[in-house]
PDB file of C-alpha atoms and ligand atoms in Angstrom:
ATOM      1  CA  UNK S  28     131.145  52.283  73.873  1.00 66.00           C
ATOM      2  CA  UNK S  29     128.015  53.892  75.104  1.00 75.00           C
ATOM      3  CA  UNK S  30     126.652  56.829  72.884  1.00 82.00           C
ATOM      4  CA  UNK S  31     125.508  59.774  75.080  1.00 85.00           C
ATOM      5  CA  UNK S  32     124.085  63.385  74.202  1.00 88.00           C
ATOM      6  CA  UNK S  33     126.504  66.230  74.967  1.00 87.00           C
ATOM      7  CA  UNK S  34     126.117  70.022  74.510  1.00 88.00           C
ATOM      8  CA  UNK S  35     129.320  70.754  72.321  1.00 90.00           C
ATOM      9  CA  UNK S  36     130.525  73.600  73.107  1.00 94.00           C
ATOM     10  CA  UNK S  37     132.848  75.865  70.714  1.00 96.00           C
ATOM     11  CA  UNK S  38     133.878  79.508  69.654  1.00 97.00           C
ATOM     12  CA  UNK S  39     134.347  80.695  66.265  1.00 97.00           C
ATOM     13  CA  UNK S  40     136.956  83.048  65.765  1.00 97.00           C
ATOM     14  CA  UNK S  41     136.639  85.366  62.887  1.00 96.00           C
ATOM     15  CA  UNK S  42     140.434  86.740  62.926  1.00 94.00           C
ATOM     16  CA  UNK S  43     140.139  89.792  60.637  1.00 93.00           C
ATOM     17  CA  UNK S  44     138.568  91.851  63.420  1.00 96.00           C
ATOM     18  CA  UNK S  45     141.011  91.081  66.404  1.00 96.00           C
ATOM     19  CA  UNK S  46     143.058  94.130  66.462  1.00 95.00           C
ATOM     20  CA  UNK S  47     145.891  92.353  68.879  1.00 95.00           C
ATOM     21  CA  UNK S  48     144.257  94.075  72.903  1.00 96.00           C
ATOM     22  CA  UNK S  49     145.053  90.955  74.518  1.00 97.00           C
ATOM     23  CA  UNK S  50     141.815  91.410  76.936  1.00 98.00           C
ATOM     24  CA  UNK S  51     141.063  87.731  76.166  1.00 98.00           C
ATOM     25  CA  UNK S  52     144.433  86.177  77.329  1.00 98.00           C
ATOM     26  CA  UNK S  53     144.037  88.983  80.484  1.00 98.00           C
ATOM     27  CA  UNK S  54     140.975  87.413  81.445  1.00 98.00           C
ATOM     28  CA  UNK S  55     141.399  84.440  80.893  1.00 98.00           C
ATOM     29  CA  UNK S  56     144.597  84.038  83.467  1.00 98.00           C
ATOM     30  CA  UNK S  57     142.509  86.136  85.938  1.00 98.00           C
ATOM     31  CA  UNK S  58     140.214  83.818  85.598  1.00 98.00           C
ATOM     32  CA  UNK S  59     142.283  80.625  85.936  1.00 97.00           C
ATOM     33  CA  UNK S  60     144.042  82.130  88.509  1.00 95.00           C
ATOM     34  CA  UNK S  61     143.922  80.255  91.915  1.00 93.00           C
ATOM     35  CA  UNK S  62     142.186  81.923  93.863  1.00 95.00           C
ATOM     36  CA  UNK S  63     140.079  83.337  91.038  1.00 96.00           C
ATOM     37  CA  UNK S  64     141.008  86.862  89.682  1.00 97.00           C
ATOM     38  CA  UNK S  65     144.025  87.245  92.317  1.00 97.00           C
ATOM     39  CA  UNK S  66     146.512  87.914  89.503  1.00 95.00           C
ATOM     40  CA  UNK S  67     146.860  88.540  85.777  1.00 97.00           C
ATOM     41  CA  UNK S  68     149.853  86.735  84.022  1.00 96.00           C
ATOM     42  CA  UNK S  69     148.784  86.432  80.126  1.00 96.00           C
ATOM     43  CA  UNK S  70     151.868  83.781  79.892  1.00 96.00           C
ATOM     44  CA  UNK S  71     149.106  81.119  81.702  1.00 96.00           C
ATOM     45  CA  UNK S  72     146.413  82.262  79.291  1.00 98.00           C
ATOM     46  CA  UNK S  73     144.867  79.374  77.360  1.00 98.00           C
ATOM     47  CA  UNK S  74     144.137  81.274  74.649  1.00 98.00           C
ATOM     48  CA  UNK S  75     147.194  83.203  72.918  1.00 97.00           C
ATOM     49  CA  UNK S  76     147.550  85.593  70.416  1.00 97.00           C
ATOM     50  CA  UNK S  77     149.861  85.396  67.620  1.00 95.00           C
ATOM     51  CA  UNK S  78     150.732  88.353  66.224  1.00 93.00           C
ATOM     52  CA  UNK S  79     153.236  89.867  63.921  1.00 90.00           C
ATOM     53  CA  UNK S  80     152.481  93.712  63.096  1.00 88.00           C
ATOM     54  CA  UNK S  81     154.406  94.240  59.893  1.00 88.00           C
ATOM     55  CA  UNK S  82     152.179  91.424  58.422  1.00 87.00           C
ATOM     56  CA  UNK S  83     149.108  93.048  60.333  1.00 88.00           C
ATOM     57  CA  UNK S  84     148.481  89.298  61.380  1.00 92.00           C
ATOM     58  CA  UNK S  85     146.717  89.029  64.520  1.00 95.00           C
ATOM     59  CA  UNK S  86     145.439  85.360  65.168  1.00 96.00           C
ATOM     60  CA  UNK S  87     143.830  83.944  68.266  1.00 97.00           C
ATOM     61  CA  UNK S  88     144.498  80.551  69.041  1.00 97.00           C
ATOM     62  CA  UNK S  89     143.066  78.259  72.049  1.00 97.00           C
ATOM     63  CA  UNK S  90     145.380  75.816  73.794  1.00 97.00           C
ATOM     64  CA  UNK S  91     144.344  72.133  72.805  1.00 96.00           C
ATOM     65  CA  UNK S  92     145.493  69.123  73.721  1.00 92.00           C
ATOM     66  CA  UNK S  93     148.830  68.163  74.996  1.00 93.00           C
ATOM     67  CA  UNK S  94     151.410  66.451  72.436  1.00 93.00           C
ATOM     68  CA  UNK S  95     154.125  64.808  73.865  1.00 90.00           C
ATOM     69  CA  UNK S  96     156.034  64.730  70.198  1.00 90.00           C
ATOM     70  CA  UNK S  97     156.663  67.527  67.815  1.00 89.00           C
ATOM     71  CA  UNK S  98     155.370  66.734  64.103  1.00 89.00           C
ATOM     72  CA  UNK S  99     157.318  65.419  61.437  1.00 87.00           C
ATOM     73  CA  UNK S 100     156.407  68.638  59.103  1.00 81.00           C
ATOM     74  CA  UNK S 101     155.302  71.813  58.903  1.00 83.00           C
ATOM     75  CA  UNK S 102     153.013  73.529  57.089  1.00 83.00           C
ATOM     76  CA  UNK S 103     152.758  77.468  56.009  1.00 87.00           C
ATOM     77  CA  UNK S 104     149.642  79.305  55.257  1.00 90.00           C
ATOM     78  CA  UNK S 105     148.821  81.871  52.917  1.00 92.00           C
ATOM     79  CA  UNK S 106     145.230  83.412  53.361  1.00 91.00           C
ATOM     80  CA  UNK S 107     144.819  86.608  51.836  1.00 90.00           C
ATOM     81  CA  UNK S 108     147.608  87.268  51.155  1.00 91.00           C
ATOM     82  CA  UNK S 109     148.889  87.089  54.290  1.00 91.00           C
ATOM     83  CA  UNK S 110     151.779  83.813  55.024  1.00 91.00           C
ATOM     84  CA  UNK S 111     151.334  82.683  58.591  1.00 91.00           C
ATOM     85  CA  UNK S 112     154.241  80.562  60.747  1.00 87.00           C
ATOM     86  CA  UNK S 113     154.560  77.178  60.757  1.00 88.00           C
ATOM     87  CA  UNK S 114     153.141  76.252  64.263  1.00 91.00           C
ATOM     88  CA  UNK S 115     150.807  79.569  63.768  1.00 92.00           C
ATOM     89  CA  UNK S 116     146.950  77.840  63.847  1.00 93.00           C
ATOM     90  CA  UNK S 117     148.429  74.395  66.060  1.00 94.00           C
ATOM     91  CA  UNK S 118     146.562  74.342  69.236  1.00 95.00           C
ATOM     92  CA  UNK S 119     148.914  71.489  71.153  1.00 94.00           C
ATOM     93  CA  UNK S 120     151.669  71.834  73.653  1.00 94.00           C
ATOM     94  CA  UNK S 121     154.222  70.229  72.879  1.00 93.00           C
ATOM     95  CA  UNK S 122     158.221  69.987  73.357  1.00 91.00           C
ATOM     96  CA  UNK S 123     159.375  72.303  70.003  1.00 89.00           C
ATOM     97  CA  UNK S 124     157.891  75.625  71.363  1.00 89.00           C
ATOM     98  CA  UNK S 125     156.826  77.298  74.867  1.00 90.00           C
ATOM     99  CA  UNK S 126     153.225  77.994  73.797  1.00 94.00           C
ATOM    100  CA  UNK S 127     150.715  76.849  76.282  1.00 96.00           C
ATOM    101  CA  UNK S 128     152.776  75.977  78.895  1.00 95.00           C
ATOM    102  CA  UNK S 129     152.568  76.883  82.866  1.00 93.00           C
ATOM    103  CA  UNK S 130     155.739  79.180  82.980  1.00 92.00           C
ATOM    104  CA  UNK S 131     156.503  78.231  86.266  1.00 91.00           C
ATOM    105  CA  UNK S 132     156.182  74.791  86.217  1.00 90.00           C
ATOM    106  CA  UNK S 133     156.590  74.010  82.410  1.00 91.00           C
ATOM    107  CA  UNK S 134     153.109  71.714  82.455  1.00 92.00           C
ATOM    108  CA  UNK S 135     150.739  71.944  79.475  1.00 95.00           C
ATOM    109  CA  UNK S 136     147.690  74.132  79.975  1.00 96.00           C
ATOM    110  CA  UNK S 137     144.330  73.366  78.431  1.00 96.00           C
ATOM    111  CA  UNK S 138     141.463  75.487  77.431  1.00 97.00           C
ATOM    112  CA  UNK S 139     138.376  74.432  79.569  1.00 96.00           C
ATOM    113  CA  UNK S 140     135.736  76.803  78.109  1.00 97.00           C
ATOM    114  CA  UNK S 141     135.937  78.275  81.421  1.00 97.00           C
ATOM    115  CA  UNK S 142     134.023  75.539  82.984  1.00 94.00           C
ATOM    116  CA  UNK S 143     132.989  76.826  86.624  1.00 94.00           C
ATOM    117  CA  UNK S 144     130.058  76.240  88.824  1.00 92.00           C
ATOM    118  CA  UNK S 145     127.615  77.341  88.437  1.00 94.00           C
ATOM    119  CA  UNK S 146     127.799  77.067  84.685  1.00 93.00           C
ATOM    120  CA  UNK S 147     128.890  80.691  82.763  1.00 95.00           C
ATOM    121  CA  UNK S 148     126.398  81.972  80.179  1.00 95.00           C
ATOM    122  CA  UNK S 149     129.322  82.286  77.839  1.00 96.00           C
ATOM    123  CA  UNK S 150     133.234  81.717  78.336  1.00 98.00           C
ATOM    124  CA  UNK S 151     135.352  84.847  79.786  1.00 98.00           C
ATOM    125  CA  UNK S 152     137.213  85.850  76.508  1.00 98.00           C
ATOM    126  CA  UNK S 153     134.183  85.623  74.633  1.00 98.00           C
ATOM    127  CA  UNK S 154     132.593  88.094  77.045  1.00 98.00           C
ATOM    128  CA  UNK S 155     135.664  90.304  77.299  1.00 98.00           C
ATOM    129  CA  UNK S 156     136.437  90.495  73.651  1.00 98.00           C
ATOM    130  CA  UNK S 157     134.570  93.977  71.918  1.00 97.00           C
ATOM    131  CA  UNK S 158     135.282  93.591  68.582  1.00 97.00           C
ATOM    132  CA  UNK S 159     133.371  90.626  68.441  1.00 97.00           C
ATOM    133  CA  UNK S 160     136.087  88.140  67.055  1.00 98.00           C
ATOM    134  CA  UNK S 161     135.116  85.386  69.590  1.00 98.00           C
ATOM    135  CA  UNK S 162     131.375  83.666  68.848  1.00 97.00           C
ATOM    136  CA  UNK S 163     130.685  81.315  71.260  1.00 97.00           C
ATOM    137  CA  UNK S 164     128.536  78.455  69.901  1.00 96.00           C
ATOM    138  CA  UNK S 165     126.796  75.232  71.725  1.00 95.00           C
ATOM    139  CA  UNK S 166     124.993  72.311  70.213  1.00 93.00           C
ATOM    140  CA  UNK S 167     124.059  69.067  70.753  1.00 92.00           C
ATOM    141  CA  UNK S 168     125.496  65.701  69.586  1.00 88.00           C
ATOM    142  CA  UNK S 169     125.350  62.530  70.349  1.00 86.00           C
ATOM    143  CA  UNK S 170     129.109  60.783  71.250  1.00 77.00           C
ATOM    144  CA  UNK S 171     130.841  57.827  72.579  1.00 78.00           C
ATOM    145  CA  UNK S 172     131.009  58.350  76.455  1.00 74.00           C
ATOM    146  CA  UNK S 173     134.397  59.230  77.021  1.00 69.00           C
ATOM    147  CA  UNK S 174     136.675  59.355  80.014  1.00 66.00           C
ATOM    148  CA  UNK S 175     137.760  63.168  80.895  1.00 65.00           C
ATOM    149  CA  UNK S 176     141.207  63.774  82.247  1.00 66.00           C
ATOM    150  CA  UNK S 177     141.394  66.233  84.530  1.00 71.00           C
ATOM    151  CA  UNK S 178     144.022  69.677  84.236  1.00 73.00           C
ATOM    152  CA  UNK S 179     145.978  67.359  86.780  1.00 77.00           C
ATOM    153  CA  UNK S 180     146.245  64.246  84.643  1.00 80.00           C
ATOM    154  CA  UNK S 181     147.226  65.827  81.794  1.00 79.00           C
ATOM    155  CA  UNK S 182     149.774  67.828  84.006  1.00 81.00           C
ATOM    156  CA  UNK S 183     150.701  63.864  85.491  1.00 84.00           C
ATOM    157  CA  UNK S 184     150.859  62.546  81.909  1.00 83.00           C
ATOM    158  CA  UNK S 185     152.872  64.899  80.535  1.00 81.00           C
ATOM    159  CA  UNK S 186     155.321  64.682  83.716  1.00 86.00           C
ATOM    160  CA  UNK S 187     155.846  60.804  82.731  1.00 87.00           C
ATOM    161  CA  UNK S 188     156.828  61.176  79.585  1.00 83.00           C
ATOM    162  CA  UNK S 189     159.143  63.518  79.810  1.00 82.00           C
ATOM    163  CA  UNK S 190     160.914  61.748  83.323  1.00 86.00           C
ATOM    164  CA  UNK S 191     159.500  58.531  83.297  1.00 87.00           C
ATOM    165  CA  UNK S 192     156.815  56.679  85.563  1.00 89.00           C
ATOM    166  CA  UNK S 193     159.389  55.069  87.651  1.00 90.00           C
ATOM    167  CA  UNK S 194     161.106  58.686  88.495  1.00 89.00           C
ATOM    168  CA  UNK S 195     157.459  60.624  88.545  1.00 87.00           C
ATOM    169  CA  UNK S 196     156.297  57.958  91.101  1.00 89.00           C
ATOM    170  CA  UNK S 197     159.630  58.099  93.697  1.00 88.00           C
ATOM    171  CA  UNK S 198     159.129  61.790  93.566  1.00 88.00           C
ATOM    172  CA  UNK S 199     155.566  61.866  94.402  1.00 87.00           C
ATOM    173  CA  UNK S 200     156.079  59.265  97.494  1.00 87.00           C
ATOM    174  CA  UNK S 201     158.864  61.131  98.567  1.00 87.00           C
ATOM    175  CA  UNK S 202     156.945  64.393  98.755  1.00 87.00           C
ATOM    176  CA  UNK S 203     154.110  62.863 100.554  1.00 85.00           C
ATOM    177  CA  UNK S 204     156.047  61.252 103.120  1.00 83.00           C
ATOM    178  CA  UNK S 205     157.630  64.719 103.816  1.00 82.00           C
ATOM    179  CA  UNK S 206     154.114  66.215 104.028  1.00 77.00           C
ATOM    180  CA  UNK S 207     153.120  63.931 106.312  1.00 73.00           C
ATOM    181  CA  UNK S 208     152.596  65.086 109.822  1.00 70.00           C
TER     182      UNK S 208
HETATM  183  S1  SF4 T 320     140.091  90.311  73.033  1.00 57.95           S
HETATM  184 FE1  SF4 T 320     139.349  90.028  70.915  1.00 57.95          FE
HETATM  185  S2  SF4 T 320     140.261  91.730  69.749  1.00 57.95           S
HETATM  186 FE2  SF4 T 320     141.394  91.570  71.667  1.00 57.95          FE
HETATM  187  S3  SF4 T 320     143.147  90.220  71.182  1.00 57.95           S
HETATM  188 FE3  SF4 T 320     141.533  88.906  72.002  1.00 57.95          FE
HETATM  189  S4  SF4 T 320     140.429  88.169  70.200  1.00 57.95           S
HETATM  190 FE4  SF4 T 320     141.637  89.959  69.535  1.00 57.95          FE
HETATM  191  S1  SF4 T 321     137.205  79.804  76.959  1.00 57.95           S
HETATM  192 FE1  SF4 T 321     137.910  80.287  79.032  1.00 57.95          FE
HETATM  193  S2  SF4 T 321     139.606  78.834  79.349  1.00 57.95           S
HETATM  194 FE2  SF4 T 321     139.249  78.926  77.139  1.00 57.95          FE
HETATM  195  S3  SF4 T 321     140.631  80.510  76.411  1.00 57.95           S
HETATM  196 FE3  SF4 T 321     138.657  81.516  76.767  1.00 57.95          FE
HETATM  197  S4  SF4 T 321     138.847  82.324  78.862  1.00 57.95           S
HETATM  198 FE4  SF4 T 321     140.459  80.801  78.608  1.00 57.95          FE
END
């Protein structure tokens, strides 16, 4: 495969200063809101905060990619004394929890580092978070050319597996021919 150079684009989180405001998942379904900013649901944020207060945990996670399977295990952290939930630091969708799912339509949702055009100086929740938990980083690396799926083909994907092709695709002709004029 071809190697290409890509600005990598990330965003550290240092959790110990979120204090749990949620502006990040706010803006971030504003943002991703169609059209832009015409509602604020922080269910369709793709960035979540996990929180429980009596363990003062407060952890911001980004929605990754889609799994169609739950893992086999689990794992627990302790860091600083503090134990965190199984599924706590996993970024995936998948079937064993409701994280990072549309809740309307039940498809996976994806962080995008709030890809727009033109181009943002820095992603939304990085922008919108004061306390400075959210660093956004970019650097360059060289990488196999790879082919993108869009928020639709993962949304397509994920469709299949849980109906099958053969049920996804008599669905989708049957709704075009009704569309048709
Ligand atoms: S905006 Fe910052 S401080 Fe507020 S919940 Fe999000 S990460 Fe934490
Ligand atoms: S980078 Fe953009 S898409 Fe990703 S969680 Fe932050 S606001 Fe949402």
């Amino acid at each position: 495969m071809a190697k290409i150079k890509k600005i990598v684009k990330s965003i550290k989180v240092d959790a110990d200063k979120c204090n749990g405001c949620r502006a990040c998942e706010i803006i971030c379904s504003a943002f991703h809101a169609s059209p832009k900013y015409s509602n604020v649901n922080p269910a369709r944020a793709r960035i979540q905060v996990i929180s429980h207060r009596l363990k003062n945990i407060w952890l911001p996670v980004f929605a990754g990619e889609y799994a169609p399977a739950e893992c086999m295990g689990r794992n627990k952290y302790v860091i600083d004394g503090k134990e965190y939930d199984d599924c706590a630091f996993c970024r995936a969708s998948c079937p064993s929890r409701d994280l990072f799912k549309e809740p309307d339509s039940g498809l996976p949702l994806k962080c995008d580092m709030c890809e727009d055009d033109p181009t943002l100086s820095r992603p939304k929740c990085v922008e919108k978070c004061l306390n400075n938990v959210l660093v956004y980083e970019e650097r360059e690396e060289e990488v196999e050319e790879e082919v993108r799926l869009e928020d639709v083909e993962i949304g397509v994907e994920s469709m299949i597996d849980k109906y099958g092709l053969q049920k996804v695709m008599d669905t989708v002709s049957r709704i075009s021919m009704s569309k048709k004029p």
